[in-house]
mmCIF file of C-alpha atoms in Angstrom:
data_model
loop_
_atom_site.group_PDB
_atom_site.id
_atom_site.type_symbol
_atom_site.label_atom_id
_atom_site.label_comp_id
_atom_site.label_asym_id
_atom_site.label_seq_id
_atom_site.Cartn_x
_atom_site.Cartn_y
_atom_site.Cartn_z
ATOM 1 C CA MET A 1 92.029 100.745 95.848
ATOM 2 C CA TYR A 2 94.310 101.911 98.651
ATOM 3 C CA ALA A 3 95.892 105.201 99.758
ATOM 4 C CA VAL A 4 99.607 105.969 100.053
ATOM 5 C CA ALA A 5 101.544 109.105 100.867
ATOM 6 C CA GLU A 6 103.324 110.992 98.118
ATOM 7 C CA VAL A 7 105.880 113.778 98.570
ATOM 8 C CA ILE A 8 105.704 116.841 96.329
ATOM 9 C CA ASP A 9 109.411 117.379 95.733
ATOM 10 C CA ASP A 10 109.146 121.112 94.984
ATOM 11 C CA LEU A 11 107.499 121.774 98.361
ATOM 12 C CA CYS A 12 109.606 119.439 100.544
ATOM 13 C CA VAL A 13 112.096 121.245 102.796
ATOM 14 C CA ALA A 14 113.959 118.187 104.066
ATOM 15 C CA ASN A 15 117.112 119.679 102.556
ATOM 16 C CA LYS A 16 116.755 122.509 105.092
ATOM 17 C CA GLY A 17 116.673 120.118 108.022
ATOM 18 C CA CYS A 18 112.996 119.236 108.308
ATOM 19 C CA SER A 19 112.403 115.570 109.073
ATOM 20 C CA LEU A 20 108.986 115.679 110.735
ATOM 21 C CA CYS A 21 107.416 113.158 108.367
ATOM 22 C CA ILE A 22 110.334 110.762 108.826
ATOM 23 C CA MET A 23 110.212 111.075 112.627
ATOM 24 C CA TYR A 24 106.439 110.746 113.007
ATOM 25 C CA CYS A 25 105.792 107.921 110.548
ATOM 26 C CA PRO A 26 104.729 104.934 112.682
ATOM 27 C CA GLU A 27 106.010 102.409 110.119
ATOM 28 C CA ALA A 28 109.820 102.118 110.243
ATOM 29 C CA ASN A 29 111.761 102.749 107.030
ATOM 30 C CA THR A 30 108.719 104.014 105.139
ATOM 31 C CA ILE A 31 109.709 107.644 104.661
ATOM 32 C CA LEU A 32 113.376 108.123 103.885
ATOM 33 C CA PHE A 33 115.642 111.023 102.963
ATOM 34 C CA ASP A 34 116.709 110.792 99.325
ATOM 35 C CA LYS A 35 120.305 112.049 99.333
ATOM 36 C CA GLU A 36 120.389 112.633 95.581
ATOM 37 C CA LYS A 37 117.156 114.634 95.276
ATOM 38 C CA ARG A 38 117.535 116.032 98.834
ATOM 39 C CA VAL A 39 113.870 115.463 99.683
ATOM 40 C CA ALA A 40 111.841 112.972 101.670
ATOM 41 C CA THR A 41 110.613 109.969 99.713
ATOM 42 C CA VAL A 42 107.960 107.354 100.501
ATOM 43 C CA VAL A 43 108.489 103.616 100.085
ATOM 44 C CA GLU A 44 105.009 102.874 98.756
ATOM 45 C CA GLU A 45 105.153 99.152 99.541
ATOM 46 C CA ARG A 46 105.513 99.973 103.253
ATOM 47 C CA CYS A 47 103.079 102.909 103.485
ATOM 48 C CA LYS A 48 99.839 102.069 105.316
ATOM 49 C CA GLY A 49 98.054 105.279 104.315
ATOM 50 C CA CYS A 50 97.580 106.421 107.908
ATOM 51 C CA GLU A 51 97.987 110.088 106.883
ATOM 52 C CA LEU A 52 100.071 111.041 109.928
ATOM 53 C CA CYS A 53 102.853 112.415 107.705
ATOM 54 C CA VAL A 54 100.301 114.580 105.882
ATOM 55 C CA VAL A 55 99.087 115.980 109.205
ATOM 56 C CA VAL A 56 102.547 116.878 110.563
ATOM 57 C CA CYS A 57 103.716 118.339 107.245
ATOM 58 C CA SER A 58 100.564 120.443 106.994
ATOM 59 C CA ALA A 59 100.881 121.566 110.616
ATOM 60 C CA ALA A 60 104.386 122.821 109.801
ATOM 61 C CA LYS A 61 102.830 124.764 106.871
ATOM 62 C CA HIS A 62 104.905 122.909 104.242
ATOM 63 C CA ASN A 63 102.010 120.988 102.652
ATOM 64 C CA ALA A 64 104.501 118.816 100.779
ATOM 65 C CA ILE A 65 102.771 115.456 101.328
ATOM 66 C CA ILE A 66 99.459 114.292 99.936
ATOM 67 C CA LEU A 67 97.560 111.030 100.099
ATOM 68 C CA VAL A 68 96.938 109.461 96.691
ATOM 69 C CA HIS A 69 94.755 106.519 95.769
ATOM 70 C CA ARG A 70 96.303 103.721 93.756
#
């Protein structure tokens, strides 16, 4: 079992200009902006489960990212 980040689309405010999770993710091209849905999206195959995106999203009071176990 391993952990990966998952974005809760209804809570994500990337369409309003937030990109904290994208900027702070230490693994390049892991969190991307989905232009169709207008939210951040996680490329699960690249996610290391470090939880940094969860921390920055929570600190901004958006709480739009959770860590899930697969």
